[in-house]
Amino acid sequence: MNVRMMNELSDSLYMFIASVLSCCKIITLLINRRAIKILSCKLKEEPCKPMNEEEVIIQKKFDKSIGSITIYYTFLVELTVLCMILSSLFTDFRDQKLAYRAWLPFDYSVLNYYYVVYAHQIVALIGTSLLNVACDVIVCGFFVHVCSQLEIFKYRLKGITRETKPDIGKIVRFHDYLYGYTFTVRNKFRTVISIQLLSSTLVVCFILYELTSTSTMSSKYLQFVLYLACMMTQIFFYCWYGNQLKLKSVEVVSAIFEMDWILLDNKSKKSLIIIMRRAMNPIELSCAYMFTMDLNTFVGILKMSYSAHNLLQRTKEP
């Protein structure tokens, strides 16, 4: 509604999509805030609670992993935001232009109004970035914890052969509990994951279009490259942890094969067969009931983005 050229439309659309995505994320977090608290508490209770030092070490390893990823992701996002703010201050603010094109019901050419609107856009940009980091880390963090619980499950599985009277029923219930826990997490965040994949893919296409028309010596070029890195990192996190979750769930079958199951009684062997049959159906993180969030999906998005980039470049050629 407020653009005159194709570049202005592309610039407005990719920020509009990012803002809509942030709104969806905060709504999802607010709706599921009670569920998030309950899911977090369940990780500290039986049967997820570590029972010995080895299980504590396994859990700490995954906690350290998600902690490192959070620091890296936050640094990348905030570095991008800082670059965008500095670029705008040295260009738009100096010429008394807004950081992003917007329709306003008043004349912002008045200096005081302009300062208020410009400050509002900068604060909204920072808040949007922090909100994206928070939501992505929470969702991916739950799946990392499920991976750690699957590692603990495999450790307990191998330990039943060392017990004189193994409680195989407890192992079966733990495996069933993990499937139920993952199903709950997946249902709570299925919508936001689907919107994330769709919106990030669209934003990547718009940024690639901007890159084809932006000089490499321009300050905007670095801004677009960093923004593109953030979008691809967002998609990669969901695909990577979805892939890890799938692999960890299937590894249960191999863990049963590798243990000394011959020493167990027939009842325990039948219970192990039940676990194996269920583990053959991996835990998958799906998007919109159609796409599986794994590395194959991420590679497909990269190929599509590269094809879109080549197409846009050809349209630019005389």
XYZ file of N, CA, C and O in Angstrom, residues 98-270:
692
model
N 12.508 6.840 7.827
C 12.252 5.737 8.752
C 13.143 4.553 8.429
O 13.584 4.374 7.286
N 13.411 3.739 9.436
C 14.227 2.543 9.208
C 13.517 1.597 8.248
O 14.165 0.941 7.413
N 12.185 1.529 8.332
C 11.384 0.683 7.445
C 10.147 1.464 7.015
O 9.552 2.198 7.808
N 9.788 1.289 5.771
C 8.628 1.989 5.232
C 7.375 1.564 5.993
O 7.182 0.389 6.279
N 6.549 2.544 6.293
C 5.329 2.251 7.056
C 4.278 3.316 6.748
O 4.608 4.468 6.427
N 3.026 2.897 6.831
C 1.925 3.851 6.710
C 1.538 4.292 8.107
O 1.322 3.464 9.002
N 1.462 5.599 8.320
C 1.129 6.159 9.627
C -0.030 7.135 9.489
O -0.123 7.856 8.485
N -0.911 7.193 10.475
C -2.087 8.079 10.377
C -1.773 9.533 10.732
O -2.685 10.300 11.045
N -0.500 9.913 10.702
C -0.119 11.299 10.992
C 1.137 11.635 10.192
O 1.788 10.755 9.623
N 1.475 12.890 10.159
C 2.633 13.361 9.408
C 3.884 13.240 10.275
O 4.072 14.016 11.211
N 4.733 12.256 9.961
C 5.926 12.046 10.777
C 7.099 12.914 10.338
O 8.212 12.763 10.849
N 6.852 13.824 9.396
C 7.916 14.751 9.015
C 8.203 15.768 10.114
O 9.278 16.366 10.152
N 7.235 15.950 11.023
C 7.489 16.774 12.212
C 8.561 16.085 13.039
O 8.482 14.881 13.303
N 9.557 16.828 13.473
C 10.761 16.232 14.059
C 10.456 15.376 15.278
O 10.958 14.250 15.404
N 9.642 15.861 16.182
C 9.342 15.097 17.397
C 8.616 13.790 17.076
O 8.894 12.744 17.666
N 7.664 13.865 16.153
C 6.953 12.662 15.738
C 7.904 11.670 15.079
O 7.805 10.449 15.289
N 8.813 12.200 14.284
C 9.768 11.323 13.598
C 10.634 10.563 14.600
O 10.860 9.355 14.453
N 11.104 11.246 15.636
C 11.938 10.580 16.649
C 11.173 9.454 17.344
O 11.723 8.376 17.601
N 9.904 9.714 17.651
C 9.082 8.701 18.335
C 8.876 7.480 17.445
O 9.037 6.332 17.879
N 8.536 7.715 16.157
C 8.288 6.604 15.237
C 9.565 5.821 14.975
O 9.566 4.585 14.955
N 10.661 6.530 14.792
C 11.946 5.852 14.533
C 12.363 5.010 15.733
O 12.796 3.852 15.577
N 12.219 5.574 16.936
C 12.563 4.822 18.150
C 11.666 3.597 18.306
O 12.116 2.522 18.720
N 10.383 3.757 17.939
C 9.450 2.631 18.014
C 9.886 1.487 17.093
O 9.849 0.315 17.478
N 10.325 1.817 15.882
C 10.757 0.779 14.947
C 12.024 0.077 15.443
O 12.157 -1.138 15.303
N 12.957 0.824 16.030
C 14.192 0.215 16.535
C 13.899 -0.699 17.722
O 14.412 -1.827 17.810
N 13.044 -0.230 18.642
C 12.681 -1.059 19.807
C 11.935 -2.307 19.355
O 12.159 -3.412 19.872
N 11.040 -2.155 18.372
C 10.304 -3.313 17.851
C 11.254 -4.311 17.201
O 11.078 -5.529 17.333
N 12.270 -3.805 16.508
C 13.257 -4.687 15.877
C 14.016 -5.502 16.914
O 14.192 -6.715 16.773
N 14.452 -4.847 17.991
C 15.184 -5.552 19.056
C 14.272 -6.557 19.757
O 14.665 -7.703 20.007
N 13.035 -6.127 20.065
C 12.108 -7.037 20.732
C 11.758 -8.241 19.884
O 11.668 -9.368 20.386
N 11.587 -8.021 18.583
C 11.288 -9.121 17.662
C 12.423 -10.132 17.623
O 12.200 -11.350 17.637
N 13.662 -9.632 17.595
C 14.814 -10.540 17.549
C 14.920 -11.380 18.809
O 15.156 -12.591 18.751
N 14.733 -10.757 19.973
C 14.817 -11.503 21.239
C 13.688 -12.518 21.361
O 13.879 -13.614 21.897
N 12.518 -12.144 20.856
C 11.383 -13.062 20.901
C 11.633 -14.293 20.035
O 11.321 -15.423 20.431
N 12.216 -14.084 18.859
C 12.542 -15.216 17.984
C 13.545 -16.154 18.648
O 13.397 -17.374 18.596
N 14.562 -15.583 19.280
C 15.560 -16.402 19.965
C 14.911 -17.206 21.084
O 15.147 -18.415 21.225
N 14.073 -16.546 21.879
C 13.442 -17.216 23.020
C 12.582 -18.396 22.586
O 12.692 -19.500 23.126
N 11.731 -18.174 21.586
C 10.824 -19.231 21.133
C 11.584 -20.384 20.500
O 11.315 -21.556 20.797
N 12.546 -20.075 19.641
C 13.306 -21.126 18.958
C 14.090 -21.982 19.958
O 14.148 -23.206 19.838
N 14.689 -21.331 20.950
C 15.488 -22.061 21.939
C 14.595 -22.933 22.819
O 14.958 -24.063 23.170
N 13.412 -22.436 23.169
C 12.493 -23.224 23.993
C 12.041 -24.477 23.251
O 12.094 -25.591 23.785
N 11.605 -24.315 22.005
C 11.106 -25.457 21.230
C 12.217 -26.462 20.971
O 12.068 -27.671 21.227
N 13.353 -25.982 20.472
C 14.478 -26.891 20.196
C 15.023 -27.493 21.484
O 15.473 -28.643 21.497
N 14.969 -26.718 22.578
C 15.445 -27.237 23.854
C 14.662 -28.446 24.332
O 15.235 -29.398 24.881
N 13.361 -28.433 24.107
C 12.544 -29.597 24.488
C 12.971 -30.839 23.707
O 13.070 -31.937 24.278
N 13.249 -30.682 22.434
C 13.649 -31.834 21.625
C 15.063 -32.304 21.982
O 15.368 -33.493 21.899
N 15.920 -31.377 22.399
C 17.248 -31.778 22.890
C 17.105 -32.607 24.154
O 17.802 -33.619 24.340
N 16.201 -32.215 25.034
C 15.988 -32.969 26.270
C 15.401 -34.350 25.989
O 15.709 -35.315 26.696
N 14.561 -34.450 24.967
C 14.050 -35.772 24.595
C 15.195 -36.657 24.100
O 15.255 -37.854 24.415
N 16.115 -36.063 23.335
C 17.300 -36.817 22.879
C 18.126 -37.299 24.068
O 18.627 -38.433 24.073
N 18.282 -36.437 25.076
C 19.045 -36.840 26.265
C 18.329 -37.957 27.024
O 18.970 -38.880 27.540
N 16.992 -37.907 27.062
C 16.237 -38.969 27.733
C 16.343 -40.290 26.976
O 16.369 -41.364 27.588
N 16.426 -40.222 25.656
C 16.616 -41.445 24.874
C 17.996 -42.050 25.134
O 18.155 -43.278 25.169
N 19.006 -41.204 25.341
C 20.337 -41.699 25.701
C 20.309 -42.353 27.073
O 20.925 -43.410 27.293
N 19.598 -41.721 28.012
C 19.454 -42.302 29.354
C 18.692 -43.619 29.278
O 19.025 -44.588 29.972
N 17.676 -43.663 28.408
C 16.912 -44.900 28.236
C 17.801 -46.034 27.738
O 17.720 -47.167 28.225
N 18.673 -45.753 26.771
C 19.586 -46.777 26.256
C 20.556 -47.240 27.338
O 20.889 -48.431 27.411
N 20.987 -46.318 28.192
C 21.884 -46.688 29.289
C 21.176 -47.623 30.275
O 21.740 -48.631 30.721
N 19.911 -47.284 30.606
C 19.156 -48.145 31.524
C 18.850 -49.492 30.877
O 18.811 -50.520 31.555
N 18.635 -49.477 29.568
C 18.330 -50.710 28.848
C 19.500 -51.689 28.930
O 19.314 -52.889 29.174
N 20.708 -51.174 28.739
C 21.885 -52.041 28.797
C 22.183 -52.505 30.223
O 22.855 -53.519 30.426
N 21.674 -51.761 31.191
C 21.955 -52.100 32.585
C 21.069 -53.184 33.165
O 21.377 -53.730 34.235
N 19.976 -53.537 32.480
C 19.078 -54.537 33.063
C 19.693 -55.931 33.062
O 19.296 -56.791 33.855
N 20.684 -56.174 32.182
C 21.328 -57.499 32.164
C 22.243 -57.700 33.368
O 22.607 -58.830 33.680
N 22.590 -56.601 34.044
C 23.447 -56.705 35.225
C 22.642 -56.870 36.505
O 23.216 -57.064 37.578
N 21.328 -56.781 36.393
C 20.472 -56.914 37.574
C 20.031 -58.360 37.745
O 19.796 -59.078 36.775
N 19.914 -58.760 39.008
C 19.473 -60.134 39.295
C 17.987 -60.309 38.990
O 17.567 -61.338 38.464
N 17.204 -59.298 39.323
C 15.772 -59.321 39.022
C 15.416 -58.042 38.262
O 14.954 -57.054 38.839
N 15.657 -58.022 36.959
C 15.411 -56.803 36.187
C 13.927 -56.453 36.106
O 13.082 -57.331 35.909
N 13.643 -55.180 36.298
C 12.263 -54.684 36.197
C 12.037 -54.200 34.770
O 12.133 -53.012 34.462
N 11.743 -55.139 33.861
C 11.576 -54.805 32.454
C 10.334 -53.943 32.220
O 10.281 -53.136 31.285
N 9.343 -54.079 33.102
C 8.127 -53.279 32.960
C 8.410 -51.794 33.109
O 7.809 -50.961 32.424
N 9.361 -51.459 33.969
C 9.736 -50.064 34.172
C 10.385 -49.491 32.915
O 10.155 -48.329 32.558
N 11.166 -50.318 32.238
C 11.812 -49.887 30.996
C 10.773 -49.652 29.901
O 10.831 -48.663 29.161
N 9.814 -50.558 29.804
C 8.761 -50.433 28.791
C 7.941 -49.168 29.031
O 7.625 -48.421 28.094
N 7.609 -48.908 30.285
C 6.820 -47.717 30.609
C 7.597 -46.442 30.321
O 7.029 -45.437 29.867
N 8.905 -46.466 30.561
C 9.743 -45.298 30.279
C 9.763 -45.002 28.781
O 9.654 -43.843 28.357
N 9.887 -46.037 27.963
C 9.887 -45.858 26.503
C 8.553 -45.308 26.020
O 8.501 -44.402 25.165
N 7.472 -45.834 26.559
C 6.139 -45.347 26.199
C 5.950 -43.904 26.669
O 5.328 -43.090 25.974
N 6.523 -43.571 27.817
C 6.416 -42.218 28.367
C 7.108 -41.208 27.449
O 6.587 -40.108 27.213
N 8.260 -41.580 26.903
C 8.997 -40.682 26.019
C 8.226 -40.404 24.730
O 8.230 -39.275 24.225
N 7.557 -41.417 24.202
C 6.745 -41.214 23.003
C 5.579 -40.268 23.299
O 5.265 -39.384 22.493
N 4.956 -40.459 24.453
C 3.846 -39.586 24.831
C 4.302 -38.159 25.079
O 3.626 -37.195 24.685
N 5.461 -38.001 25.711
C 6.008 -36.676 25.989
C 6.327 -35.936 24.690
O 5.979 -34.762 24.525
N 6.963 -36.648 23.752
C 7.307 -36.039 22.465
C 6.049 -35.669 21.686
O 5.992 -34.619 21.029
N 5.041 -36.520 21.743
C 3.773 -36.248 21.046
C 3.142 -34.968 21.583
O 2.627 -34.142 20.818
N 3.204 -34.758 22.908
C 2.639 -33.553 23.512
C 3.393 -32.305 23.071
O 2.785 -31.302 22.684
N 4.733 -32.361 23.112
C 5.554 -31.215 22.692
C 5.293 -30.888 21.223
O 5.135 -29.725 20.840
N 5.233 -31.927 20.403
C 5.030 -31.732 18.970
C 3.674 -31.091 18.686
O 3.571 -30.204 17.823
N 2.642 -31.489 19.397
C 1.316 -30.923 19.180
C 1.222 -29.470 19.640
O 0.535 -28.656 19.018
N 1.913 -29.148 20.729
C 1.870 -27.786 21.256
C 2.531 -26.786 20.319
O 2.112 -25.621 20.247
N 3.570 -27.211 19.607
C 4.345 -26.286 18.784
C 4.288 -26.610 17.297
O 5.068 -26.065 16.524
N 3.382 -27.495 16.900
C 3.294 -27.872 15.487
C 2.973 -26.668 14.603
O 3.562 -26.483 13.529
N 2.047 -25.825 15.044
C 1.627 -24.683 14.235
C 2.760 -23.691 14.030
O 3.021 -23.238 12.907
N 3.451 -23.349 15.127
C 4.518 -22.355 15.018
C 5.693 -22.889 14.208
O 6.367 -22.128 13.501
N 5.926 -24.203 14.261
C 7.002 -24.799 13.451
C 6.643 -24.712 11.971
O 7.488 -24.396 11.124
N 5.377 -24.969 11.639
C 4.933 -24.887 10.245
C 5.036 -23.456 9.722
O 5.526 -23.218 8.612
N 4.588 -22.502 10.532
C 4.668 -21.097 10.130
C 6.126 -20.668 10.003
O 6.489 -19.904 9.102
N 6.970 -21.173 10.908
C 8.397 -20.844 10.856
C 9.025 -21.294 9.543
O 9.752 -20.533 8.887
N 8.747 -22.531 9.147
C 9.336 -23.052 7.914
C 8.855 -22.271 6.695
O 9.660 -21.889 5.835
N 7.557 -22.010 6.636
C 6.996 -21.299 5.487
C 7.510 -19.863 5.416
O 7.974 -19.402 4.366
N 7.444 -19.155 6.536
C 7.840 -17.738 6.536
C 9.334 -17.577 6.307
O 9.754 -16.672 5.565
N 10.149 -18.430 6.928
C 11.599 -18.325 6.739
C 11.978 -18.572 5.284
O 12.868 -17.900 4.740
N 11.311 -19.520 4.644
C 11.587 -19.792 3.228
C 11.232 -18.590 2.361
O 11.981 -18.214 1.447
N 10.094 -17.953 2.652
C 9.698 -16.762 1.889
C 10.672 -15.612 2.120
O 11.054 -14.911 1.177
N 11.072 -15.425 3.382
C 12.016 -14.355 3.701
C 13.347 -14.572 2.991
O 13.959 -13.633 2.481
N 13.803 -15.826 2.932
C 15.054 -16.135 2.238
C 14.956 -15.745 0.768
O 15.893 -15.162 0.202
N 13.831 -16.031 0.145
C 13.643 -15.678 -1.269
C 13.676 -14.166 -1.466
O 14.299 -13.656 -2.408
N 13.008 -13.416 -0.566
C 13.002 -11.961 -0.692
C 14.396 -11.377 -0.465
O 14.802 -10.427 -1.141
N 15.138 -11.936 0.489
C 16.490 -11.431 0.755
C 17.403 -11.721 -0.429
O 18.255 -10.892 -0.801
N 17.249 -12.894 -1.034
C 18.047 -13.210 -2.221
C 17.753 -12.233 -3.349
O 18.657 -11.836 -4.100
N 16.492 -11.838 -3.461
C 16.145 -10.831 -4.480
C 16.835 -9.506 -4.164
O 17.339 -8.818 -5.072
N 16.856 -9.131 -2.870
C 17.526 -7.890 -2.481
C 19.023 -7.964 -2.770
O 19.639 -6.975 -3.194
N 19.624 -9.130 -2.538
C 21.063 -9.281 -2.760
C 21.434 -9.111 -4.234
O 22.517 -8.612 -4.563
N 20.546 -9.559 -5.129
C 20.842 -9.436 -6.560
C 20.853 -7.990 -7.030
O 21.439 -7.684 -8.073
N 20.197 -7.107 -6.280
C 20.116 -5.698 -6.685
C 20.888 -4.769 -5.754
O 20.724 -3.557 -5.819
N 21.691 -5.334 -4.845
C 22.451 -4.540 -3.884
C 23.941 -4.663 -4.169
O 24.446 -5.773 -4.377
N 24.619 -3.547 -4.162
C 26.067 -3.550 -4.389
C 26.794 -4.193 -3.216
O 26.407 -4.009 -2.050
N 27.850 -4.945 -3.527
C 28.623 -5.612 -2.463
C 29.342 -4.613 -1.563
O 29.727 -4.957 -0.446
N 29.539 -3.388 -2.032
C 30.191 -2.352 -1.227
C 29.200 -1.574 -0.369
O 29.604 -0.728 0.434
N 27.918 -1.866 -0.514
C 26.897 -1.161 0.246
C 26.783 -1.729 1.656
O 27.036 -2.919 1.896
N 26.413 -0.862 2.615
C 26.217 -1.316 3.989
C 25.021 -2.258 4.090
O 24.961 -3.113 4.982
N 24.091 -2.116 3.170
C 22.912 -2.994 3.158
C 23.289 -4.431 2.820
O 22.612 -5.364 3.241
N 24.354 -4.598 2.064
C 24.741 -5.938 1.622
C 25.104 -6.812 2.817
O 24.641 -7.957 2.919
N 25.933 -6.289 3.719
C 26.300 -7.042 4.926
C 25.072 -7.318 5.781
O 24.922 -8.400 6.345
N 24.174 -6.349 5.847
C 22.933 -6.530 6.607
C 22.105 -7.680 6.053
O 21.606 -8.524 6.814
N 21.970 -7.744 4.741
C 21.195 -8.811 4.126
C 21.871 -10.173 4.302
O 21.196 -11.182 4.520
N 23.199 -10.202 4.209
C 23.926 -11.465 4.381
C 23.734 -12.002 5.799
O 23.466 -13.196 5.999
N 23.843 -11.131 6.792
C 23.647 -11.554 8.183
C 22.205 -11.989 8.431
O 21.952 -12.976 9.126
N 21.273 -11.250 7.847
C 19.863 -11.617 8.003
C 19.572 -12.970 7.362
O 18.830 -13.796 7.914
N 20.185 -13.184 6.203
C 20.037 -14.478 5.534
C 20.620 -15.596 6.392
O 20.026 -16.684 6.497
N 21.763 -15.341 7.034
C 22.368 -16.337 7.914
C 21.454 -16.665 9.088
O 21.337 -17.833 9.494
N 20.787 -15.655 9.629
C 19.845 -15.885 10.744
C 18.670 -16.755 10.310
O 18.273 -17.690 11.017
N 18.108 -16.458 9.145
C 16.977 -17.229 8.656
C 17.359 -18.686 8.393
O 16.637 -19.610 8.762
N 18.515 -18.889 7.770
C 18.958 -20.244 7.492
C 19.287 -20.990 8.784
O 19.076 -22.202 8.891
N 19.819 -20.269 9.778
C 20.110 -20.892 11.073
C 18.827 -21.320 11.762
O 18.765 -22.397 12.374
N 17.798 -20.485 11.672
C 16.503 -20.852 12.249
C 15.992 -22.160 11.658
O 15.587 -23.080 12.395
N 15.989 -22.244 10.336
C 15.511 -23.457 9.674
C 16.407 -24.643 10.023
O 15.923 -25.760 10.274
N 17.720 -24.400 10.059
C 18.667 -25.485 10.323
C 18.463 -26.066 11.713
O 18.551 -27.288 11.895
N 18.196 -25.233 12.718
C 17.994 -25.729 14.083
C 16.842 -26.735 14.144
O 16.977 -27.817 14.707
N 15.718 -26.356 13.569
C 14.556 -27.245 13.611
C 14.831 -28.531 12.833
O 14.452 -29.621 13.282
N 15.466 -28.402 11.683
C 15.759 -29.593 10.873
C 16.812 -30.469 11.541
O 16.709 -31.702 11.531
N 17.836 -29.864 12.128
C 18.916 -30.623 12.770
C 18.398 -31.407 13.973
O 18.643 -32.615 14.098
N 17.666 -30.740 14.856
C 17.183 -31.423 16.049
C 16.051 -32.388 15.733
O 15.872 -33.389 16.434
N 15.281 -32.091 14.693
C 14.302 -33.066 14.232
C 14.980 -34.315 13.707
O 14.530 -35.443 13.954
N 16.095 -34.129 13.003
C 16.867 -35.265 12.485
C 17.523 -36.051 13.624
O 17.530 -37.289 13.619
N 18.065 -35.334 14.624
C 18.685 -35.991 15.783
C 17.672 -36.809 16.563
O 17.960 -37.922 17.008
N 16.484 -36.244 16.721
C 15.424 -36.949 17.439
C 15.040 -38.238 16.719
O 14.837 -39.288 17.340
N 14.967 -38.159 15.406
C 14.631 -39.336 14.596
C 15.699 -40.418 14.724
O 15.393 -41.603 14.915
N 16.974 -40.017 14.653
C 18.072 -40.987 14.743
C 18.154 -41.609 16.132
O 18.377 -42.816 16.271
N 17.993 -40.772 17.170
C 18.095 -41.287 18.540
C 17.000 -42.311 18.835
O 17.232 -43.297 19.534
N 15.801 -42.071 18.306
C 14.700 -43.000 18.559
C 14.926 -44.339 17.863
O 14.561 -45.398 18.380
N 15.545 -44.314 16.667
C 15.816 -45.550 15.930
C 16.987 -46.313 16.549
O 17.054 -47.541 16.471
N 17.918 -45.599 17.197
C 19.094 -46.242 17.798
C 18.723 -47.200 18.928
O 19.552 -48.013 19.346
N 17.506 -47.094 19.421
C 17.056 -48.007 20.479
C 17.093 -49.452 19.989
O 17.450 -50.378 20.742
N 16.755 -49.658 18.716
C 16.765 -51.012 18.144
C 18.185 -51.585 18.181
O 18.393 -52.740 18.592
N 19.160 -50.793 17.774
C 20.551 -51.251 17.786
C 21.032 -51.500 19.201
O 21.805 -52.446 19.459
N 20.585 -50.670 20.154
C 20.990 -50.847 21.548
C 20.496 -52.181 22.105
O 21.200 -52.851 22.878
N 19.295 -52.588 21.704
C 18.762 -53.878 22.160
C 19.554 -55.030 21.558
O 19.860 -56.019 22.228
N 19.912 -54.915 20.269
C 20.706 -55.957 19.622
C 22.078 -56.116 20.282
O 22.609 -57.225 20.385
N 22.652 -54.992 20.734
C 24.005 -55.023 21.277
C 24.062 -55.506 22.722
O 25.139 -55.845 23.208
N 22.953 -55.521 23.430
C 22.964 -55.949 24.830
C 22.926 -57.476 24.925
O 22.619 -58.182 23.948
N 23.231 -57.998 26.094
C 23.220 -59.452 26.328
C 21.803 -59.923 26.644
O 21.501 -60.379 27.757
N 20.945 -59.846 25.644
C 19.540 -60.183 25.867
C 19.327 -61.687 26.037
O 18.280 -62.128 26.538
N 20.315 -62.492 25.642
C 20.180 -63.953 25.784
C 20.067 -64.348 27.256
O 19.431 -65.356 27.597
N 20.663 -63.562 28.142
C 20.651 -63.881 29.570
C 19.298 -63.627 30.227
O 19.078 -64.054 31.361
N 18.398 -62.931 29.536
C 17.112 -62.572 30.124
C 16.105 -63.703 29.967
O 16.258 -64.594 29.125
N 15.041 -63.660 30.774
C 13.985 -64.669 30.684
C 13.058 -64.350 29.509
O 13.160 -63.296 28.876
N 12.152 -65.243 29.230
C 11.274 -65.100 28.065
C 10.358 -63.882 28.165
O 10.080 -63.216 27.152
N 9.895 -63.595 29.364
C 9.016 -62.430 29.540
C 9.753 -61.134 29.197
O 9.204 -60.263 28.522
N 10.995 -61.041 29.642
C 11.788 -59.844 29.347
C 12.091 -59.746 27.851
O 12.075 -58.656 27.269
N 12.353 -60.898 27.218
C 12.634 -60.893 25.775
C 11.422 -60.431 24.981
O 11.548 -59.685 24.005
N 10.232 -60.854 25.404
C 9.011 -60.425 24.714
C 8.803 -58.916 24.870
O 8.377 -58.237 23.928
